[in-house]
mmCIF file with all atom_site columns, C-alpha atoms in Angstrom:
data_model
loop_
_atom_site.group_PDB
_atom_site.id
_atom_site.type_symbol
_atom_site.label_atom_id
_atom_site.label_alt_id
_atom_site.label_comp_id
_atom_site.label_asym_id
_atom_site.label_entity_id
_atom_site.label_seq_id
_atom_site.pdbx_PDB_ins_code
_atom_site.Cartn_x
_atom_site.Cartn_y
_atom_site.Cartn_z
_atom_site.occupancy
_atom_site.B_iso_or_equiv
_atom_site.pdbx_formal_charge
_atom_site.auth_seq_id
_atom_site.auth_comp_id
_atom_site.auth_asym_id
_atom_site.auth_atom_id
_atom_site.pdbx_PDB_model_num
ATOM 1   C CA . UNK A 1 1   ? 46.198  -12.766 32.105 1.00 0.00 ? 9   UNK A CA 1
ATOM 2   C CA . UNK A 1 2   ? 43.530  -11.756 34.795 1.00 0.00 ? 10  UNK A CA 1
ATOM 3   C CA . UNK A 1 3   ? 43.239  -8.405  32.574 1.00 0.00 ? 11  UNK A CA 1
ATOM 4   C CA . UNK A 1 4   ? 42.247  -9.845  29.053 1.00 0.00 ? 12  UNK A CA 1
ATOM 5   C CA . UNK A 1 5   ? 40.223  -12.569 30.460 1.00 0.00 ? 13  UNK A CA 1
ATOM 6   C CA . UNK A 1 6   ? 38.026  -9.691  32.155 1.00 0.00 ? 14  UNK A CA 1
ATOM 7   C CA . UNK A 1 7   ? 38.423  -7.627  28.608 1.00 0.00 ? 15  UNK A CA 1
ATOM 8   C CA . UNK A 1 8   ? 37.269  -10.736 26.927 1.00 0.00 ? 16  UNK A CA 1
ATOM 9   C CA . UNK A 1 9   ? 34.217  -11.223 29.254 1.00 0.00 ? 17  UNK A CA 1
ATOM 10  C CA . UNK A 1 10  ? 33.217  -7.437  29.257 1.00 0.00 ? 18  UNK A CA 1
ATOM 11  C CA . UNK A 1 11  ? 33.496  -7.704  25.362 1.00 0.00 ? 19  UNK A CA 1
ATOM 12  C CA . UNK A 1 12  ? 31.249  -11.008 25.261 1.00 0.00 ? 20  UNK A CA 1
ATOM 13  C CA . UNK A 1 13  ? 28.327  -9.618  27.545 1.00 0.00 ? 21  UNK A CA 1
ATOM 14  C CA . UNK A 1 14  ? 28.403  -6.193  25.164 1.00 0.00 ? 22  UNK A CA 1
ATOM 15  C CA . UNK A 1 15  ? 27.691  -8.494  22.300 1.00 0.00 ? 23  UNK A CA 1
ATOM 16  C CA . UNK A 1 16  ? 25.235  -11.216 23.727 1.00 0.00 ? 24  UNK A CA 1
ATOM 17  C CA . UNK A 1 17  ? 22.960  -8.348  25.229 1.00 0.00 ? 25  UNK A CA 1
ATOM 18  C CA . UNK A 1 18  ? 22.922  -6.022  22.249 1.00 0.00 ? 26  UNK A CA 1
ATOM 19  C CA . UNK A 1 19  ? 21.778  -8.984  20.385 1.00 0.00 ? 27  UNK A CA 1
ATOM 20  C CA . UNK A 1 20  ? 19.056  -9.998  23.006 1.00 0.00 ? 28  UNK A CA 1
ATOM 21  C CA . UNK A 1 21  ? 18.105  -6.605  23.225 1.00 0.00 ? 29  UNK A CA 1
ATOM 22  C CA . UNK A 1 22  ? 17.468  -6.393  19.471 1.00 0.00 ? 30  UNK A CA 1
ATOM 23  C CA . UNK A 1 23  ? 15.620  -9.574  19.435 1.00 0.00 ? 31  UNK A CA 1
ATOM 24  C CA . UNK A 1 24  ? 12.888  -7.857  22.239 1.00 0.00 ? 32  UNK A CA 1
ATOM 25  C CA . UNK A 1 25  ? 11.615  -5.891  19.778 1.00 0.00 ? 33  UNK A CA 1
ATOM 26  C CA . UNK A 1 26  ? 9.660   -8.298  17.753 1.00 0.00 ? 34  UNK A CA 1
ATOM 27  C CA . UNK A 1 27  ? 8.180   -10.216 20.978 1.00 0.00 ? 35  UNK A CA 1
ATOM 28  C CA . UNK A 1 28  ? 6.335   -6.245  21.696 1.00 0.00 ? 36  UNK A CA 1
ATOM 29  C CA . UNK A 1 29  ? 2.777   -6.612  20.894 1.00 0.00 ? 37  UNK A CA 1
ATOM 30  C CA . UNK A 1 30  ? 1.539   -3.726  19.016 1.00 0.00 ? 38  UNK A CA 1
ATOM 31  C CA . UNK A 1 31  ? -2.073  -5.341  18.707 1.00 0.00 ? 39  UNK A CA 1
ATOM 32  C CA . UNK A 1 32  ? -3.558  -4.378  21.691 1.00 0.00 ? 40  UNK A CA 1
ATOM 33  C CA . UNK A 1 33  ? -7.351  -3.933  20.620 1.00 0.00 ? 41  UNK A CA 1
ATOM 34  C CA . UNK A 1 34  ? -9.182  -6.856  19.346 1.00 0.00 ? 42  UNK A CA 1
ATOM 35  C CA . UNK A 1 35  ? -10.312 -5.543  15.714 1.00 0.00 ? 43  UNK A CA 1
ATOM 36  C CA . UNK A 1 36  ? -14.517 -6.908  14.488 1.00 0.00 ? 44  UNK A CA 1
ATOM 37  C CA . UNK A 1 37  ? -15.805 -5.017  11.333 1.00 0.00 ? 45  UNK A CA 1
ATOM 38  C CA . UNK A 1 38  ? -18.986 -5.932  11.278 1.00 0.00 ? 46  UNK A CA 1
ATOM 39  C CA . UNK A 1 39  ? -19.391 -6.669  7.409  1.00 0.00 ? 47  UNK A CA 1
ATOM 40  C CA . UNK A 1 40  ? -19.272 -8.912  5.327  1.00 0.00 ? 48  UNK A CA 1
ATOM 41  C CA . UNK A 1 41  ? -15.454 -8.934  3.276  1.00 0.00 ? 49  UNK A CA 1
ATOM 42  C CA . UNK A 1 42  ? -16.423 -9.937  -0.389 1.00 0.00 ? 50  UNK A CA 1
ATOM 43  C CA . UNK A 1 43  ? -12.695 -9.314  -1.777 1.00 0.00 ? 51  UNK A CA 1
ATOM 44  C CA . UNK A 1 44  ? -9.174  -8.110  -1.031 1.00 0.00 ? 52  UNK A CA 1
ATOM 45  C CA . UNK A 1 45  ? -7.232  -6.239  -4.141 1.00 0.00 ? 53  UNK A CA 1
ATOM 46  C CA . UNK A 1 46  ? -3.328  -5.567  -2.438 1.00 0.00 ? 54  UNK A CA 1
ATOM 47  C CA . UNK A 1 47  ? -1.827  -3.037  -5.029 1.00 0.00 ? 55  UNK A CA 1
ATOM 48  C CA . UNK A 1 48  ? 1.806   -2.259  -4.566 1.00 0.00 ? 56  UNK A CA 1
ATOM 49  C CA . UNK A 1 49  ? 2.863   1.396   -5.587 1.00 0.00 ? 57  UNK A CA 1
ATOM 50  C CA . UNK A 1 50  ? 6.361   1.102   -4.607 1.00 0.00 ? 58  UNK A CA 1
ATOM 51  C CA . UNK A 1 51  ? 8.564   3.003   -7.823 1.00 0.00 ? 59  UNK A CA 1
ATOM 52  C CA . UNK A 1 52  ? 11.479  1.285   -6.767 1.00 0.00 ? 60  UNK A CA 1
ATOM 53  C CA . UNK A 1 53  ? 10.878  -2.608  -6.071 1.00 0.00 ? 61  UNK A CA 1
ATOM 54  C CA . UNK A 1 54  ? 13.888  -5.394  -6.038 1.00 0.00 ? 62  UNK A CA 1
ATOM 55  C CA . UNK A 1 55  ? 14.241  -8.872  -6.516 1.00 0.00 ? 63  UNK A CA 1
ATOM 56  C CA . UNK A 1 56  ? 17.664  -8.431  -4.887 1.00 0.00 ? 64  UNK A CA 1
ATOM 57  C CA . UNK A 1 57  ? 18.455  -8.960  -1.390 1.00 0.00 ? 65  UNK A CA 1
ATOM 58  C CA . UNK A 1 58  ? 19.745  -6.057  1.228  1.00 0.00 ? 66  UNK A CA 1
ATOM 59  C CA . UNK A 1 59  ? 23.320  -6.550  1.556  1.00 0.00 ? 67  UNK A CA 1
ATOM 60  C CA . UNK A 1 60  ? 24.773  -7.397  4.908  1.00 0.00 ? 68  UNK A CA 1
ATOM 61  C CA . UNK A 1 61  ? 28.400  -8.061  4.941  1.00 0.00 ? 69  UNK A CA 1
ATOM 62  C CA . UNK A 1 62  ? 29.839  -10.407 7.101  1.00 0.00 ? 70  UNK A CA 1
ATOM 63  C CA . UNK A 1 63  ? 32.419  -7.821  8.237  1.00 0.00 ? 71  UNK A CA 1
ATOM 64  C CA . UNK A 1 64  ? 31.460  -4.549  7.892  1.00 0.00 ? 72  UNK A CA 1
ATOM 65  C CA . UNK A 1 65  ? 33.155  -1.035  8.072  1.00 0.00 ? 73  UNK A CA 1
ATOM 66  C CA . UNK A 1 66  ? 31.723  2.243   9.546  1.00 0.00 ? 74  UNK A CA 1
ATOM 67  C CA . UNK A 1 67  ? 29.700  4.503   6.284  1.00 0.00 ? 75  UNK A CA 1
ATOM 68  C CA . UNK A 1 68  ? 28.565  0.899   4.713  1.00 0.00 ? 76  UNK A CA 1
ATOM 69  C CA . UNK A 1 69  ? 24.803  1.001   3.940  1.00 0.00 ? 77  UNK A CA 1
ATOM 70  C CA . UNK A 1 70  ? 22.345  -0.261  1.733  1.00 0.00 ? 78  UNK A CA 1
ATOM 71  C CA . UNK A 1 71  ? 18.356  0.408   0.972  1.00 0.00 ? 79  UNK A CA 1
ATOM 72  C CA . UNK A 1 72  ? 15.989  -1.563  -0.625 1.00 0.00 ? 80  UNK A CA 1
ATOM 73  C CA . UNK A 1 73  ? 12.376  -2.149  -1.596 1.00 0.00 ? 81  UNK A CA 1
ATOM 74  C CA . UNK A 1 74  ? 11.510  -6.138  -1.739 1.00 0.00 ? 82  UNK A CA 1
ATOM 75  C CA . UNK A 1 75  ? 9.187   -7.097  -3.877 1.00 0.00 ? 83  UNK A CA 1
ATOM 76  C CA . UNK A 1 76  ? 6.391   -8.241  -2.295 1.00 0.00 ? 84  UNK A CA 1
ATOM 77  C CA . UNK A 1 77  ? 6.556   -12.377 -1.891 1.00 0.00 ? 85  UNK A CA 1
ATOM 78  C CA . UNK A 1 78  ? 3.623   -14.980 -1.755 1.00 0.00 ? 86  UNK A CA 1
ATOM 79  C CA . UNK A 1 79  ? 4.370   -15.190 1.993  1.00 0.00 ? 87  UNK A CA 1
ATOM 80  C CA . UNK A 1 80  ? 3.772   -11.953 2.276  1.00 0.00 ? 88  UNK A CA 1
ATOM 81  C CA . UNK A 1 81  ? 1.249   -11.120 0.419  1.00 0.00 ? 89  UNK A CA 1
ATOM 82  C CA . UNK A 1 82  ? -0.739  -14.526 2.319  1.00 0.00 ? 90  UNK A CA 1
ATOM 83  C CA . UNK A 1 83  ? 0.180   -13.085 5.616  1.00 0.00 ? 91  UNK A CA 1
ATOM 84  C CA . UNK A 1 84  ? -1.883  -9.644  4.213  1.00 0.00 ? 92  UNK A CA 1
ATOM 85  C CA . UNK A 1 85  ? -4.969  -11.463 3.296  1.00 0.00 ? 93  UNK A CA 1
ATOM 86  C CA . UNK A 1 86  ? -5.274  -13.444 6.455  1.00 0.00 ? 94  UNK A CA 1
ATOM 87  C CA . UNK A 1 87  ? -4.456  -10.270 8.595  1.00 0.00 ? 95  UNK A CA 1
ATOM 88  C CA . UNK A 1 88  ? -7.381  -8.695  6.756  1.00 0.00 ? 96  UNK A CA 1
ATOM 89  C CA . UNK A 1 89  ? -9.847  -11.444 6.656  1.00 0.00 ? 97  UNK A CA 1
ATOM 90  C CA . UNK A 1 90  ? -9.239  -11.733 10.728 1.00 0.00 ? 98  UNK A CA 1
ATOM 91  C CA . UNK A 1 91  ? -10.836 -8.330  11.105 1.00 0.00 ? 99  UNK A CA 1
ATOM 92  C CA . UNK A 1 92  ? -14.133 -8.872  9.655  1.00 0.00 ? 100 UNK A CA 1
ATOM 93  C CA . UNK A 1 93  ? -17.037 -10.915 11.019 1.00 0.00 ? 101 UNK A CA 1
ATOM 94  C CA . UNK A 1 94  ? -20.511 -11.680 9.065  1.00 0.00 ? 102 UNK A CA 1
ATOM 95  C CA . UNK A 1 95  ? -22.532 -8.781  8.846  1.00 0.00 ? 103 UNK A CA 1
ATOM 96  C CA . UNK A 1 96  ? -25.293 -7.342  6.383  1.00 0.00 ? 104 UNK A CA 1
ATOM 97  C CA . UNK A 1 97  ? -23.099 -5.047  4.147  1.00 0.00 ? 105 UNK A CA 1
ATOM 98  C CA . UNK A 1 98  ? -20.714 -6.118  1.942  1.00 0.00 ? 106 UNK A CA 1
ATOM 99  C CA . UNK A 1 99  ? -17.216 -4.732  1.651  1.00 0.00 ? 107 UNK A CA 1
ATOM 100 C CA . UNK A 1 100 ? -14.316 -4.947  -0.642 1.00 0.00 ? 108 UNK A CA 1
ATOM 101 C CA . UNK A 1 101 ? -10.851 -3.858  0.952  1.00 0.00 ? 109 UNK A CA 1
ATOM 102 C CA . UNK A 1 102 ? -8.120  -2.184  -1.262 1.00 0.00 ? 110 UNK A CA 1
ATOM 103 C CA . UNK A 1 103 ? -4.608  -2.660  0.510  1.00 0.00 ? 111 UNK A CA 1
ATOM 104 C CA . UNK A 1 104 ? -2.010  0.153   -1.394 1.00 0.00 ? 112 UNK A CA 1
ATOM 105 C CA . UNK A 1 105 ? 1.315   -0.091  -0.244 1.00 0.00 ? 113 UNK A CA 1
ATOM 106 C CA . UNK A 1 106 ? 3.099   3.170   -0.824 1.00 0.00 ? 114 UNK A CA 1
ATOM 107 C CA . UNK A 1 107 ? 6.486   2.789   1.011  1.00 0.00 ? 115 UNK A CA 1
ATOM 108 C CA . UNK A 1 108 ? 8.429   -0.221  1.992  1.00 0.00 ? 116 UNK A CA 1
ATOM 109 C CA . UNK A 1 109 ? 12.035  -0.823  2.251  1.00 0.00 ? 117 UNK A CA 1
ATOM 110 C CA . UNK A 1 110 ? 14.757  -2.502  4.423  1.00 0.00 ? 118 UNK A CA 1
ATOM 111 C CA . UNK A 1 111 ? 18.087  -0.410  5.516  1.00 0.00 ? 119 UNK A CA 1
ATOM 112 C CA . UNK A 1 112 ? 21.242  -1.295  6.916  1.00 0.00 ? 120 UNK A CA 1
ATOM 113 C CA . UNK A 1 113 ? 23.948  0.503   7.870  1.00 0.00 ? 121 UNK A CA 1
ATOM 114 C CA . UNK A 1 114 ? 27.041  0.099   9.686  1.00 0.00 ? 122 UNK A CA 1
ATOM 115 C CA . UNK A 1 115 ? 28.647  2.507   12.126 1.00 0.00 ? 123 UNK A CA 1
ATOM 116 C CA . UNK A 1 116 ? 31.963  2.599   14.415 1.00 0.00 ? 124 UNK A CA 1
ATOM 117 C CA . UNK A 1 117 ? 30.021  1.091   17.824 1.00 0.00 ? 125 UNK A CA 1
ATOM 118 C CA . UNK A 1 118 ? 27.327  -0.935  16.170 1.00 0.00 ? 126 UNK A CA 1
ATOM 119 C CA . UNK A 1 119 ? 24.805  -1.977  12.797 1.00 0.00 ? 127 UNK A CA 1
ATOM 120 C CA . UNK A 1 120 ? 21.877  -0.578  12.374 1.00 0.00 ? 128 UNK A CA 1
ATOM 121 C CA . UNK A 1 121 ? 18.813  -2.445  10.636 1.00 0.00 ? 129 UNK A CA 1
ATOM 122 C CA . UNK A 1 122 ? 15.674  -0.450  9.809  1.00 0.00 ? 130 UNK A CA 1
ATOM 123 C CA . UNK A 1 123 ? 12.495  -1.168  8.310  1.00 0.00 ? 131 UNK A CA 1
ATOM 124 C CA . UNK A 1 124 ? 9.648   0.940   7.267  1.00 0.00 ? 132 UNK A CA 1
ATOM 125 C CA . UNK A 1 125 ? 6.371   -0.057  5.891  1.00 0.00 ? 133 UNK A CA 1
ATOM 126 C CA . UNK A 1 126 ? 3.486   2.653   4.910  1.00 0.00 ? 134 UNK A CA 1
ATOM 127 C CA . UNK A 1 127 ? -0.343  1.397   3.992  1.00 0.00 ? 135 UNK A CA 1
ATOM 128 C CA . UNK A 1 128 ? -3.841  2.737   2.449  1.00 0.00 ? 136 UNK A CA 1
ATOM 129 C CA . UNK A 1 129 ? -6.767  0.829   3.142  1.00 0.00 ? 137 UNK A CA 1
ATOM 130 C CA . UNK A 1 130 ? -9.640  1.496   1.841  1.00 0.00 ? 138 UNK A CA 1
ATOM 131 C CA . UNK A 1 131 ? -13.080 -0.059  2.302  1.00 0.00 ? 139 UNK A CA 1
ATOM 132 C CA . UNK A 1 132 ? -15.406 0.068   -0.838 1.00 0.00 ? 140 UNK A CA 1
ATOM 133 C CA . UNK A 1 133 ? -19.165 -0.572  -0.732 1.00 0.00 ? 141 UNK A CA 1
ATOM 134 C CA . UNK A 1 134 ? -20.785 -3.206  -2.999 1.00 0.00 ? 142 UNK A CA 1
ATOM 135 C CA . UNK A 1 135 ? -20.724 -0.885  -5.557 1.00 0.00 ? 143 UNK A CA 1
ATOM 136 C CA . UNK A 1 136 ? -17.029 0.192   -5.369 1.00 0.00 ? 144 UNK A CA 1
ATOM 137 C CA . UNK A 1 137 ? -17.773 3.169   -3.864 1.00 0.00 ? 145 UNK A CA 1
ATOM 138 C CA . UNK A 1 138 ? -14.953 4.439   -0.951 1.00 0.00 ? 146 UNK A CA 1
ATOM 139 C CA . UNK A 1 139 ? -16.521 4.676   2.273  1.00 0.00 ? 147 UNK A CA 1
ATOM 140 C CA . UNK A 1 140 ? -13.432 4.949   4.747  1.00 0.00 ? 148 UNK A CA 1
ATOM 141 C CA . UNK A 1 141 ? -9.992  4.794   4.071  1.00 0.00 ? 149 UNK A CA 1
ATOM 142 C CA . UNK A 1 142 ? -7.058  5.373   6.255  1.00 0.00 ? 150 UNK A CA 1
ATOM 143 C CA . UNK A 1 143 ? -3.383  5.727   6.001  1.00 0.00 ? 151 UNK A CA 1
ATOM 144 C CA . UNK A 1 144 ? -0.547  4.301   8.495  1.00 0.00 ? 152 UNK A CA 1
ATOM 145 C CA . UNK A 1 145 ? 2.936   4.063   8.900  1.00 0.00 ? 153 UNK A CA 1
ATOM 146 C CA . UNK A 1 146 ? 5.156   1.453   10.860 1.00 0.00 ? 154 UNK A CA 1
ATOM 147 C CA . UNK A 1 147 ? 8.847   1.632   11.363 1.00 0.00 ? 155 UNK A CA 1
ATOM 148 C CA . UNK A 1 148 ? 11.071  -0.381  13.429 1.00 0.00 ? 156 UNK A CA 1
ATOM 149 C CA . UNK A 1 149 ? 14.710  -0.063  13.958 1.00 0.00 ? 157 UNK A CA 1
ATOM 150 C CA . UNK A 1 150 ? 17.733  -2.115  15.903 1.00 0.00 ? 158 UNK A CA 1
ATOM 151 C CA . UNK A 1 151 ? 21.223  -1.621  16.767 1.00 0.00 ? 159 UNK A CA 1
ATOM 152 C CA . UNK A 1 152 ? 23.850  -4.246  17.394 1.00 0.00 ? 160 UNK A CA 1
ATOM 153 C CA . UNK A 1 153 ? 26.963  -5.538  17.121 1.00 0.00 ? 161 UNK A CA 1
ATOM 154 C CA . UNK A 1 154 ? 26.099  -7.779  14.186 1.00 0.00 ? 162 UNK A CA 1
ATOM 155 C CA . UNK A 1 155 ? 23.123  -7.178  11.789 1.00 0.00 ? 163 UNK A CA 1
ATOM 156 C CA . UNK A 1 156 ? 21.565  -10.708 10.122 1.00 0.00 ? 164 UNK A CA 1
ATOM 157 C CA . UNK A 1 157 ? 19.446  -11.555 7.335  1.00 0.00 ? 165 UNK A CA 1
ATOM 158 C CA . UNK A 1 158 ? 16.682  -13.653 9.422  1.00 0.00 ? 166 UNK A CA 1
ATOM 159 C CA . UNK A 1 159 ? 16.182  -10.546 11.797 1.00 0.00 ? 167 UNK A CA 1
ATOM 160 C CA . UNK A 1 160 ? 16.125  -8.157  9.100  1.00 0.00 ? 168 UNK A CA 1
ATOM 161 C CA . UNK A 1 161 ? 13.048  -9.886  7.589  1.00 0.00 ? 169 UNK A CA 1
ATOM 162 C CA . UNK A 1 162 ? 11.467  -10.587 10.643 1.00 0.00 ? 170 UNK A CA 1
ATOM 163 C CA . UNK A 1 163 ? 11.224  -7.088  11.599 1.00 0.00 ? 171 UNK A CA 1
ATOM 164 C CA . UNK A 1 164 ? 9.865   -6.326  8.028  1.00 0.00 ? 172 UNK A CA 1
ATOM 165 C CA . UNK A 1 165 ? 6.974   -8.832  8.342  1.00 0.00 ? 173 UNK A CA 1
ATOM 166 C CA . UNK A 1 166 ? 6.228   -6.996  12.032 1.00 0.00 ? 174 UNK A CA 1
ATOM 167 C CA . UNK A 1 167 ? 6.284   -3.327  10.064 1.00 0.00 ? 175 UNK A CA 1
ATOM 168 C CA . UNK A 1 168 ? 3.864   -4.707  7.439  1.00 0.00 ? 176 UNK A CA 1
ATOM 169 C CA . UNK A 1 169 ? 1.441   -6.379  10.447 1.00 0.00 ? 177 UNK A CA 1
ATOM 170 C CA . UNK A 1 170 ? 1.849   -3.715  12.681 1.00 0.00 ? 178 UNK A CA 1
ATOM 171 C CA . UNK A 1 171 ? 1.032   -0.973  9.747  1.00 0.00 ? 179 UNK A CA 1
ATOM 172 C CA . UNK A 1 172 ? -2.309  -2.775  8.619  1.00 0.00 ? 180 UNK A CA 1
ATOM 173 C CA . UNK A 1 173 ? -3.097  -3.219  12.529 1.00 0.00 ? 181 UNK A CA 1
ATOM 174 C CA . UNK A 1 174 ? -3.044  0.107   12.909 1.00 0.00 ? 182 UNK A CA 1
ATOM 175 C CA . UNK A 1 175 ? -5.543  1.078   9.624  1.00 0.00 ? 183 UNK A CA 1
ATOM 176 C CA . UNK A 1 176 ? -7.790  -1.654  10.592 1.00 0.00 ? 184 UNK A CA 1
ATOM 177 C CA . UNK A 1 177 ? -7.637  0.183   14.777 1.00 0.00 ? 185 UNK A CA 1
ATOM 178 C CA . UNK A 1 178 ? -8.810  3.627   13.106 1.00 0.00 ? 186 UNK A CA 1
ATOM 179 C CA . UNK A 1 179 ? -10.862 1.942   10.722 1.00 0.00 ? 187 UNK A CA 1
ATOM 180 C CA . UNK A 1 180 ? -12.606 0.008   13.150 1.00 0.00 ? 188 UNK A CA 1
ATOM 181 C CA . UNK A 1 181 ? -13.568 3.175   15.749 1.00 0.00 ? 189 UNK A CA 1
#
């Protein structure tokens, strides 16, 4: 009895801190520099370039068995797309020259897969900024990548998404970083 209780409890604390440990990963703070173009932002154009954009949702099966996967490309929502603008807007203060940012995505997808041990959620999110004079000239432009990924013992739809949103932050933070320099 002593024996499965103790197989029981070892089983229990696997599971609780693979999920906690997951969960660490989107309390990280990747912005560590405090971002002030100073310019004046006239207008944001987000383009998305994605080929391969879905409506439909990654699948995550309840129970899942080892070589199950699946890959997509969200489209990109209103939330999203709001949480882009503001991000961008943040990094500009009142200057004398006006700019005009272009946002490009050019990769971003959600990935699950499921292996003997664990499930494996990965998200990858890849940027071009580009800041355009008045006249809609380029001046800079920079590209940037963010991936994140987690392993546990049970992958979930609210995670999944939350790590996207910190790929797409963390991808323009790091644009705006070289941008800014």
């Amino acid at each position: 009895m002593s024996r499965l209780f103790f197989s029981f409890l070892i089983f229990g604390t696997i599971i609780f801190s693979s999920c906690t440990s997951k969960y660490a990963i989107l309390d990280r703070n990747f912005e560590t520099e405090e971002i002030a173009i100073s310019s004046k932002l006239m207008d944001i154009e987000i383009l998305d370039e994605r080929p391969n954009v879905t409506s439909e949702k990654i699948r995550l099966n309840v129970i899942s068995f080892p070589g199950q996967s699946d890959k997509v490309s969200p489209i990109l929502n209103n939330e999203q797309e709001q949480l882009i603008i503001d991000q961008i807007e943040s990094y500009f203060s009142d200057g004398d020259t006006e700019i005009s940012v272009k946002c490009t995505i050019l990769r971003g997808f959600q990935e699950f897969s499921a292996h003997t041990f664990n499930e494996r959620e990965y998200v990858e999110f890849e940027t071009k900024i580009e800041l355009l004079n008045a006249a809609g000239k380029m001046m800079k432009y920079c590209t940037s990548t963010a991936f994140f990924e987690a392993k546990s013992m049970d992958a979930n739809y609210d995670f999944i998404d939350k790590l996207y949103l910190k790929a797409i932050k963390t991808s323009i933070y790091s644009c705006f970083q070289k941008l800014d320099d």
